[in-house]
Short mmCIF file of C-alpha atoms in Angstrom, two decimals:
data_model
loop_
_atom_site.label_atom_id
_atom_site.label_comp_id
_atom_site.label_asym_id
_atom_site.label_seq_id
_atom_site.Cartn_x
_atom_site.Cartn_y
_atom_site.Cartn_z
CA MET A 693 -64.06 30.39 237.16
CA LYS A 694 -64.93 33.37 239.33
CA ARG A 695 -67.89 31.73 241.09
CA PRO A 696 -66.04 29.03 243.02
CA LEU A 697 -62.86 31.06 243.64
CA ARG A 698 -64.50 33.71 245.71
CA ALA A 699 -67.65 31.91 246.74
CA LEU A 700 -66.17 31.22 250.20
CA ALA A 701 -66.09 34.94 250.85
CA ALA A 702 -69.62 35.30 249.55
CA ALA A 703 -71.07 32.35 251.49
CA GLY A 704 -74.46 33.17 252.85
CA LEU A 705 -75.02 35.94 250.30
CA LEU A 706 -76.23 33.77 247.47
CA ALA A 707 -79.89 32.93 247.02
CA ALA A 708 -81.85 30.93 244.50
CA GLY A 709 -84.58 33.54 244.06
CA SER A 710 -83.71 34.52 240.50
CA ILE A 711 -85.98 33.98 237.55
CA VAL A 712 -84.71 31.40 235.10
CA ALA A 713 -84.97 33.01 231.71
CA VAL A 714 -82.99 30.42 229.76
CA ALA A 715 -82.15 26.80 230.40
CA LEU A 716 -78.63 26.15 231.58
CA GLY A 717 -76.47 25.28 228.61
CA GLY A 718 -79.00 26.32 225.96
CA THR A 719 -78.26 27.97 222.63
CA ALA A 720 -78.84 31.61 221.75
CA SER A 721 -80.17 31.87 218.20
CA ALA A 722 -81.47 35.40 218.85
CA ASP A 723 -81.31 37.87 221.70
CA THR A 724 -81.69 35.78 224.88
CA GLN A 725 -82.25 37.06 228.39
CA ILE A 726 -80.52 35.26 231.31
CA CYS A 727 -81.41 36.15 234.89
CA GLU A 728 -80.72 32.77 236.50
CA GLN A 729 -77.80 33.01 238.92
CA TYR A 730 -75.46 30.68 237.00
CA GLY A 731 -77.46 30.46 233.79
CA SER A 732 -75.58 30.07 230.51
CA THR A 733 -76.10 29.64 226.78
CA THR A 734 -73.91 29.07 223.72
CA ILE A 735 -73.29 31.41 220.81
CA GLN A 736 -71.84 30.75 217.34
CA GLY A 737 -71.76 27.05 218.20
CA ARG A 738 -68.36 27.80 219.78
CA TYR A 739 -68.51 29.91 222.94
CA VAL A 740 -70.40 29.91 226.25
CA VAL A 741 -71.96 33.04 227.75
CA GLN A 742 -72.68 32.91 231.51
CA ASN A 743 -74.44 35.19 234.01
CA ASN A 744 -72.21 33.99 236.86
CA ARG A 745 -73.73 36.11 239.66
CA TRP A 746 -71.82 34.65 242.59
CA GLY A 747 -71.16 37.60 244.92
CA THR A 748 -74.68 38.91 245.71
CA SER A 749 -78.26 37.72 246.14
CA ALA A 750 -79.54 40.74 244.20
CA GLN A 751 -80.77 40.10 240.67
CA GLN A 752 -78.54 40.45 237.64
CA CYS A 753 -79.68 39.90 234.06
CA ILE A 754 -77.78 39.83 230.80
CA ASN A 755 -79.01 39.99 227.21
CA VAL A 756 -77.06 37.57 225.03
CA THR A 757 -76.53 38.31 221.31
CA ASP A 758 -74.82 36.24 218.68
CA THR A 759 -71.58 38.17 219.23
CA GLY A 760 -71.59 38.83 222.99
CA PHE A 761 -73.83 40.14 225.79
CA GLU A 762 -74.98 43.23 227.66
CA ILE A 763 -75.80 43.68 231.37
CA THR A 764 -79.44 44.80 231.47
CA THR A 765 -80.15 44.51 235.22
CA GLN A 766 -77.59 44.91 238.01
CA ASN A 767 -79.16 45.38 241.46
CA GLY A 768 -76.16 44.23 243.49
CA SER A 769 -73.73 46.53 245.28
CA ASN A 770 -70.62 45.43 247.17
CA PRO A 771 -68.02 47.55 249.01
CA THR A 772 -64.95 48.25 246.93
CA ASN A 773 -62.57 46.74 249.48
CA GLY A 774 -64.14 43.35 248.97
CA ALA A 775 -65.18 41.04 246.14
CA PRO A 776 -67.35 42.06 243.15
CA THR A 777 -70.91 40.94 242.72
CA ALA A 778 -70.47 38.78 239.62
CA TYR A 779 -68.45 37.93 236.55
CA PRO A 780 -70.83 37.84 233.53
CA SER A 781 -68.61 36.62 230.72
CA VAL A 782 -68.11 34.78 227.45
CA TYR A 783 -65.52 32.02 227.23
CA LEU A 784 -63.76 29.29 225.28
CA GLY A 785 -62.82 26.13 227.18
CA CYS A 786 -64.14 24.51 230.33
CA HIS A 787 -65.74 26.17 233.36
CA TYR A 788 -66.87 23.75 236.10
CA THR A 789 -67.60 20.92 233.60
CA ASN A 790 -69.48 23.30 231.31
CA CYS A 791 -67.22 23.14 228.23
CA SER A 792 -67.70 25.22 225.10
CA PRO A 793 -68.77 23.21 222.02
CA GLY A 794 -65.94 21.44 220.23
CA THR A 795 -63.19 22.94 222.44
CA ASN A 796 -59.66 21.50 222.46
CA LEU A 797 -59.09 22.78 225.93
CA PRO A 798 -57.59 21.84 228.33
CA ILE A 799 -54.34 21.77 226.33
CA GLN A 800 -50.79 21.61 227.65
CA VAL A 801 -48.91 24.87 227.26
CA SER A 802 -46.03 23.10 225.52
CA GLN A 803 -48.44 21.86 222.83
CA ILE A 804 -49.78 25.32 221.96
CA SER A 805 -48.43 26.76 218.71
CA SER A 806 -50.64 29.84 218.84
CA ALA A 807 -53.42 31.27 221.00
CA THR A 808 -55.07 34.45 219.78
CA SER A 809 -58.11 36.47 220.77
CA SER A 810 -60.04 39.60 219.83
CA ILE A 811 -62.36 41.48 222.18
CA SER A 812 -64.47 44.65 222.00
CA TYR A 813 -66.17 46.28 225.00
CA ARG A 814 -68.78 48.99 225.50
CA TYR A 815 -68.36 50.97 228.71
CA VAL A 816 -70.65 53.15 230.84
CA SER A 817 -70.07 55.93 233.36
CA GLY A 818 -71.19 56.20 236.95
CA ALA A 819 -70.42 52.58 237.86
CA THR A 820 -67.61 50.74 239.66
CA TYR A 821 -66.24 47.80 237.69
CA ASN A 822 -63.38 46.34 235.74
CA ALA A 823 -63.35 44.96 232.23
CA SER A 824 -61.42 41.73 232.81
CA TYR A 825 -60.00 39.14 230.44
CA ASP A 826 -59.18 35.92 232.36
CA ILE A 827 -56.76 33.13 231.36
CA TRP A 828 -56.89 30.01 233.55
CA LEU A 829 -54.16 27.40 233.96
CA ASP A 830 -53.58 24.33 236.13
CA PRO A 831 -50.89 21.65 236.51
CA THR A 832 -53.51 19.06 235.47
CA PRO A 833 -56.04 18.98 232.56
CA LYS A 834 -58.85 20.14 234.87
CA ARG A 835 -62.41 20.57 233.61
CA ASP A 836 -63.88 21.08 237.08
CA GLY A 837 -62.90 22.78 240.35
CA VAL A 838 -60.50 25.58 241.14
CA ASN A 839 -57.50 26.18 238.85
CA GLN A 840 -54.19 27.07 240.46
CA MET A 841 -53.26 30.02 238.22
CA GLU A 842 -55.43 32.96 237.13
CA ILE A 843 -54.08 35.58 234.69
CA MET A 844 -56.23 38.74 234.66
CA ILE A 845 -55.94 41.42 232.00
CA TRP A 846 -57.64 44.59 233.20
CA LEU A 847 -58.60 46.58 230.09
CA ASN A 848 -60.56 49.16 232.12
CA ARG A 849 -60.80 50.00 235.82
CA GLN A 850 -63.46 52.38 237.18
CA GLY A 851 -63.73 53.29 240.87
CA SER A 852 -61.54 52.61 243.87
CA ILE A 853 -60.84 48.95 243.12
CA GLN A 854 -57.57 47.15 242.68
CA PRO A 855 -56.23 43.72 241.70
CA ILE A 856 -55.39 41.01 244.21
CA GLY A 857 -51.96 41.31 245.79
CA SER A 858 -49.56 44.18 245.12
CA PRO A 859 -47.66 45.74 242.16
CA VAL A 860 -44.42 43.96 241.21
CA GLY A 861 -43.38 45.95 238.11
CA THR A 862 -44.44 46.48 234.53
CA ALA A 863 -44.54 44.42 231.31
CA THR A 864 -44.79 45.30 227.64
CA LEU A 865 -47.20 42.94 225.88
CA ALA A 866 -49.64 43.28 222.99
CA GLY A 867 -47.86 46.54 222.04
CA ARG A 868 -48.75 48.17 225.39
CA THR A 869 -47.21 48.66 228.82
CA TRP A 870 -49.10 47.12 231.72
CA GLU A 871 -48.74 47.41 235.49
CA VAL A 872 -48.22 43.91 236.90
CA TRP A 873 -49.73 42.79 240.21
CA ARG A 874 -49.15 39.49 241.93
CA GLY A 875 -50.86 37.76 244.84
CA SER A 876 -53.29 35.07 245.97
CA ASN A 877 -56.97 35.15 246.82
CA GLY A 878 -56.66 32.16 249.14
CA SER A 879 -57.82 29.64 246.56
CA ASN A 880 -55.41 30.33 243.63
CA ASN A 881 -52.54 32.53 242.58
CA VAL A 882 -53.25 35.59 240.50
CA ILE A 883 -51.09 37.69 238.19
CA SER A 884 -52.85 40.79 236.86
CA TYR A 885 -51.92 43.09 233.98
CA VAL A 886 -53.56 46.51 234.43
CA ALA A 887 -53.93 49.01 231.55
CA PRO A 888 -53.09 52.61 232.53
CA SER A 889 -56.16 53.82 230.64
CA ALA A 890 -59.30 52.26 229.23
CA ILE A 891 -58.93 49.98 226.21
CA SER A 892 -62.16 49.40 224.30
CA SER A 893 -60.86 46.74 221.92
CA LEU A 894 -57.81 44.50 221.70
CA ASN A 895 -56.54 41.92 219.20
CA PHE A 896 -53.67 40.02 220.83
CA SER A 897 -51.74 36.86 221.51
CA VAL A 898 -52.96 35.06 224.62
CA LEU A 899 -49.79 32.99 224.44
CA ASP A 900 -47.65 36.10 225.04
CA PHE A 901 -49.26 36.64 228.44
CA ILE A 902 -48.94 32.93 229.28
CA ASN A 903 -45.26 33.01 228.36
CA ASP A 904 -44.70 36.06 230.56
CA VAL A 905 -46.27 34.32 233.53
CA ARG A 906 -44.13 31.25 232.82
CA ASN A 907 -41.00 33.45 232.70
CA ARG A 908 -41.95 34.80 236.17
CA GLY A 909 -41.75 31.23 237.49
CA ALA A 910 -45.53 30.98 238.22
CA ILE A 911 -46.16 28.06 235.81
CA THR A 912 -44.21 25.74 233.51
CA ASN A 913 -44.78 24.44 230.00
CA SER A 914 -46.20 21.23 231.52
CA TRP A 915 -49.24 23.18 232.82
CA TYR A 916 -52.61 23.20 231.01
CA LEU A 917 -54.61 26.09 229.59
CA THR A 918 -58.19 25.29 230.62
CA SER A 919 -60.22 28.35 229.57
CA ILE A 920 -60.04 31.98 228.37
CA GLN A 921 -62.86 34.34 229.42
CA ALA A 922 -63.88 37.95 228.83
CA GLY A 923 -66.38 39.98 230.80
CA PHE A 924 -66.94 42.40 233.69
CA GLU A 925 -66.59 42.41 237.44
CA PRO A 926 -69.14 44.96 238.73
CA TRP A 927 -69.02 46.21 242.29
CA GLN A 928 -71.68 48.92 241.97
CA GLY A 929 -73.97 49.53 238.97
CA GLY A 930 -73.01 48.40 235.52
CA VAL A 931 -76.19 48.36 233.46
CA GLY A 932 -75.23 48.87 229.84
CA LEU A 933 -71.77 47.32 230.05
CA ALA A 934 -71.36 45.03 227.09
CA VAL A 935 -68.99 42.67 225.33
CA THR A 936 -69.88 43.55 221.75
CA SER A 937 -67.66 40.94 220.10
CA PHE A 938 -65.41 38.07 221.18
CA SER A 939 -63.32 35.51 219.37
CA ALA A 940 -60.60 33.12 220.47
CA ALA A 941 -58.61 30.29 218.94
CA VAL A 942 -56.05 27.96 220.47
CA ASN A 943 -53.99 25.85 218.05
CA GLY A 944 -51.91 22.80 218.87
CA GLY A 945 -48.74 21.61 217.19
CA GLY A 946 -46.22 22.81 219.77
CA ASN A 947 -43.61 20.66 221.47
CA PRO A 948 -45.18 18.21 223.92
CA THR A 949 -43.62 18.04 227.36
CA THR A 950 -42.61 14.60 228.63
CA PRO A 951 -44.44 14.02 231.92
CA PRO A 952 -42.11 14.16 234.94
CA PRO A 953 -41.54 11.02 237.02
CA THR A 954 -44.08 10.53 239.77
CA THR A 955 -41.31 10.03 242.36
CA PRO A 956 -38.67 12.80 242.56
CA PRO A 957 -35.01 11.71 242.56
CA PRO A 958 -33.20 11.42 245.90
CA THR A 959 -31.91 14.63 247.39
CA THR A 960 -28.14 15.30 246.97
CA PRO A 961 -26.21 18.21 248.43
CA PRO A 962 -24.37 20.75 246.27
CA PRO A 963 -20.67 19.85 245.71
CA SER A 964 -18.54 20.66 248.74
CA GLY A 965 -16.74 23.96 248.53
CA SER A 966 -18.72 25.30 245.51
CA GLY A 967 -22.13 25.83 247.08
CA CYS A 968 -25.16 27.79 246.04
CA ALA A 969 -26.57 31.27 245.91
CA VAL A 970 -30.04 32.59 246.76
CA LYS A 971 -31.68 35.69 245.32
CA TYR A 972 -34.62 36.86 247.51
CA THR A 973 -36.87 39.50 246.00
CA PRO A 974 -39.67 40.74 248.32
CA ASN A 975 -42.59 43.10 247.86
CA ALA A 976 -44.28 44.30 251.04
CA TRP A 977 -47.30 46.38 251.92
CA ASN A 978 -49.12 47.33 255.14
CA ASN A 979 -50.07 43.89 256.32
CA GLY A 980 -48.67 41.45 253.80
CA PHE A 981 -45.84 40.61 251.42
CA THR A 982 -44.82 38.37 248.55
CA ALA A 983 -41.37 36.93 247.92
CA ASP A 984 -39.76 35.46 244.79
CA VAL A 985 -36.83 33.12 245.62
CA GLN A 986 -34.24 31.99 243.06
CA ILE A 987 -31.71 29.27 243.86
CA THR A 988 -28.53 29.08 241.74
CA ASN A 989 -26.33 25.98 241.64
CA ARG A 990 -22.73 27.27 241.66
CA GLY A 991 -21.27 23.78 241.73
CA SER A 992 -19.98 21.53 238.96
CA SER A 993 -22.51 18.77 239.26
CA THR A 994 -26.34 18.65 239.17
CA VAL A 995 -28.39 19.06 242.34
CA ASN A 996 -31.02 16.32 242.31
CA GLY A 997 -33.76 17.29 244.69
CA TRP A 998 -33.56 20.38 246.86
CA THR A 999 -34.70 21.58 250.27
CA LEU A 1000 -34.12 25.21 251.18
CA THR A 1001 -34.37 26.27 254.81
CA TYR A 1002 -34.21 29.73 256.41
CA SER A 1003 -35.80 31.83 259.17
CA LEU A 1004 -38.36 34.56 258.65
CA PRO A 1005 -38.13 37.65 260.83
CA ALA A 1006 -40.78 38.06 263.57
CA GLY A 1007 -44.27 39.01 262.38
CA GLN A 1008 -44.15 37.13 259.06
CA GLN A 1009 -46.30 34.08 258.29
CA VAL A 1010 -46.47 32.16 254.99
CA THR A 1011 -50.04 31.73 253.70
CA SER A 1012 -49.65 30.33 250.14
CA ALA A 1013 -46.91 29.34 247.69
CA TRP A 1014 -46.20 28.40 244.09
CA ASN A 1015 -43.61 26.16 242.42
CA ALA A 1016 -42.57 24.60 245.78
CA THR A 1017 -44.03 22.97 248.87
CA VAL A 1018 -43.48 25.60 251.55
CA SER A 1019 -44.10 24.97 255.27
CA GLN A 1020 -43.37 27.05 258.36
CA SER A 1021 -42.71 25.98 261.92
CA GLY A 1022 -42.19 28.91 264.24
CA SER A 1023 -39.82 31.18 262.32
CA THR A 1024 -38.27 28.33 260.28
CA VAL A 1025 -39.36 28.00 256.66
CA THR A 1026 -38.78 24.81 254.68
CA ALA A 1027 -39.21 24.91 250.85
CA ARG A 1028 -39.07 21.63 248.91
CA ASN A 1029 -39.07 21.11 245.15
CA LEU A 1030 -42.04 19.70 243.32
CA SER A 1031 -41.79 16.59 241.12
CA TRP A 1032 -40.96 18.58 237.99
CA ASN A 1033 -38.37 21.12 239.24
CA GLY A 1034 -36.06 19.13 241.49
CA SER A 1035 -32.97 19.15 239.27
CA ILE A 1036 -30.67 22.17 239.14
CA ALA A 1037 -27.86 21.86 236.61
CA PRO A 1038 -24.46 23.49 237.22
CA GLY A 1039 -25.00 27.21 236.74
CA GLY A 1040 -28.75 26.64 236.54
CA THR A 1041 -31.55 27.97 238.72
CA ALA A 1042 -34.80 26.93 240.36
CA SER A 1043 -37.40 29.47 241.44
CA PHE A 1044 -40.43 29.54 243.69
CA GLY A 1045 -42.52 32.15 245.45
CA TYR A 1046 -45.01 32.69 248.23
CA GLN A 1047 -47.32 35.17 249.88
CA GLY A 1048 -47.55 35.92 253.58
CA THR A 1049 -49.03 38.13 256.25
CA LEU A 1050 -47.02 40.85 257.93
CA SER A 1051 -47.21 42.42 261.40
CA GLY A 1052 -44.88 45.30 262.05
CA SER A 1053 -42.07 46.53 259.78
CA TYR A 1054 -40.78 44.34 256.97
CA SER A 1055 -37.28 42.81 256.73
CA SER A 1056 -35.88 39.92 254.65
CA PRO A 1057 -34.30 36.70 255.87
CA THR A 1058 -30.49 36.89 255.98
CA SER A 1059 -29.21 33.30 255.62
CA PHE A 1060 -30.24 30.25 253.60
CA THR A 1061 -29.26 26.59 253.65
CA LEU A 1062 -29.67 24.26 250.59
CA ASN A 1063 -29.63 20.54 251.41
CA GLY A 1064 -27.57 21.30 254.55
CA VAL A 1065 -25.06 23.59 252.81
CA ALA A 1066 -25.00 27.33 253.53
CA CYS A 1067 -25.71 29.52 250.49
CA SER A 1068 -24.44 33.01 249.66
CA ARG A 1069 -26.82 35.88 248.76
CA SER A 1070 -26.94 37.04 245.18
#
């Protein structure tokens, strides 16, 4: 999915001057060279390997084997404070209508009983790149276009590059501790798990990472897993980088989620005198910030439909949001529930988050109102 997500930033850089070494969507029965910008082939009758050179007009070629691929030509070079040159990768699922043979993706998260994968990489020195495993999710069973949620697992990072957004903590998954970053690239939200040192192979549960992202409030069980991909993002150099083996399997048999009603229930205020509480957790850097917001119903009856309003301090502007419709007029922010998260049971919570730009020093909002009732801070 890398090509469309950052293609806006790379507009004007892409050219059609590459040599087509394999037909789009062909099958690799032996070593196959792909130099065409978005050329792809299938391996093992199960996976798609793609060149996916979206961030430069310079030539990139990959040699596809029955178990993976190797970068054989990489003439592109991008500054490390911007986007990479490409995302050559192998995947299971659907990428811009190009679906892997026989895939059962997209599949609703609630229907997944297990999702496992194994990956082995070969690294090189003297290049700037990451070894990235991508997991893509969307509220709808999308086979084309930009997905709303990207999970990135950085198994190796070389050079002065960093994930999108900013660090928000750590997580222990797949028997390892990862640094967690969260942000948005303008087209979709991104949560990244960064290994403290290079990992050359990993056998793990994809579902564990999906569940962690769900527990952070970024998705729900009604969302769909659309594809899982493994490859490299090179900024400078990269010849010799290789995925030497890749496997993935997603099994159904989970607990299907009943689709939410298309029209949310009418908004009702919290019970008088019992109110609500808001927990506001920010993470700020030089010129931006993210905020996770949790609303707790402290009343004795269910809140059906919610609107949270508050004022942001001067110099803060919302740019993107997840799990709520968030708008800003002047300093006033209005966050409204989506169709699937409008009910808050007594003692229950609803969460959403957003990213924004920052000018000057950071400070958090001090007062919140839920459906016209003032909330306490928690």
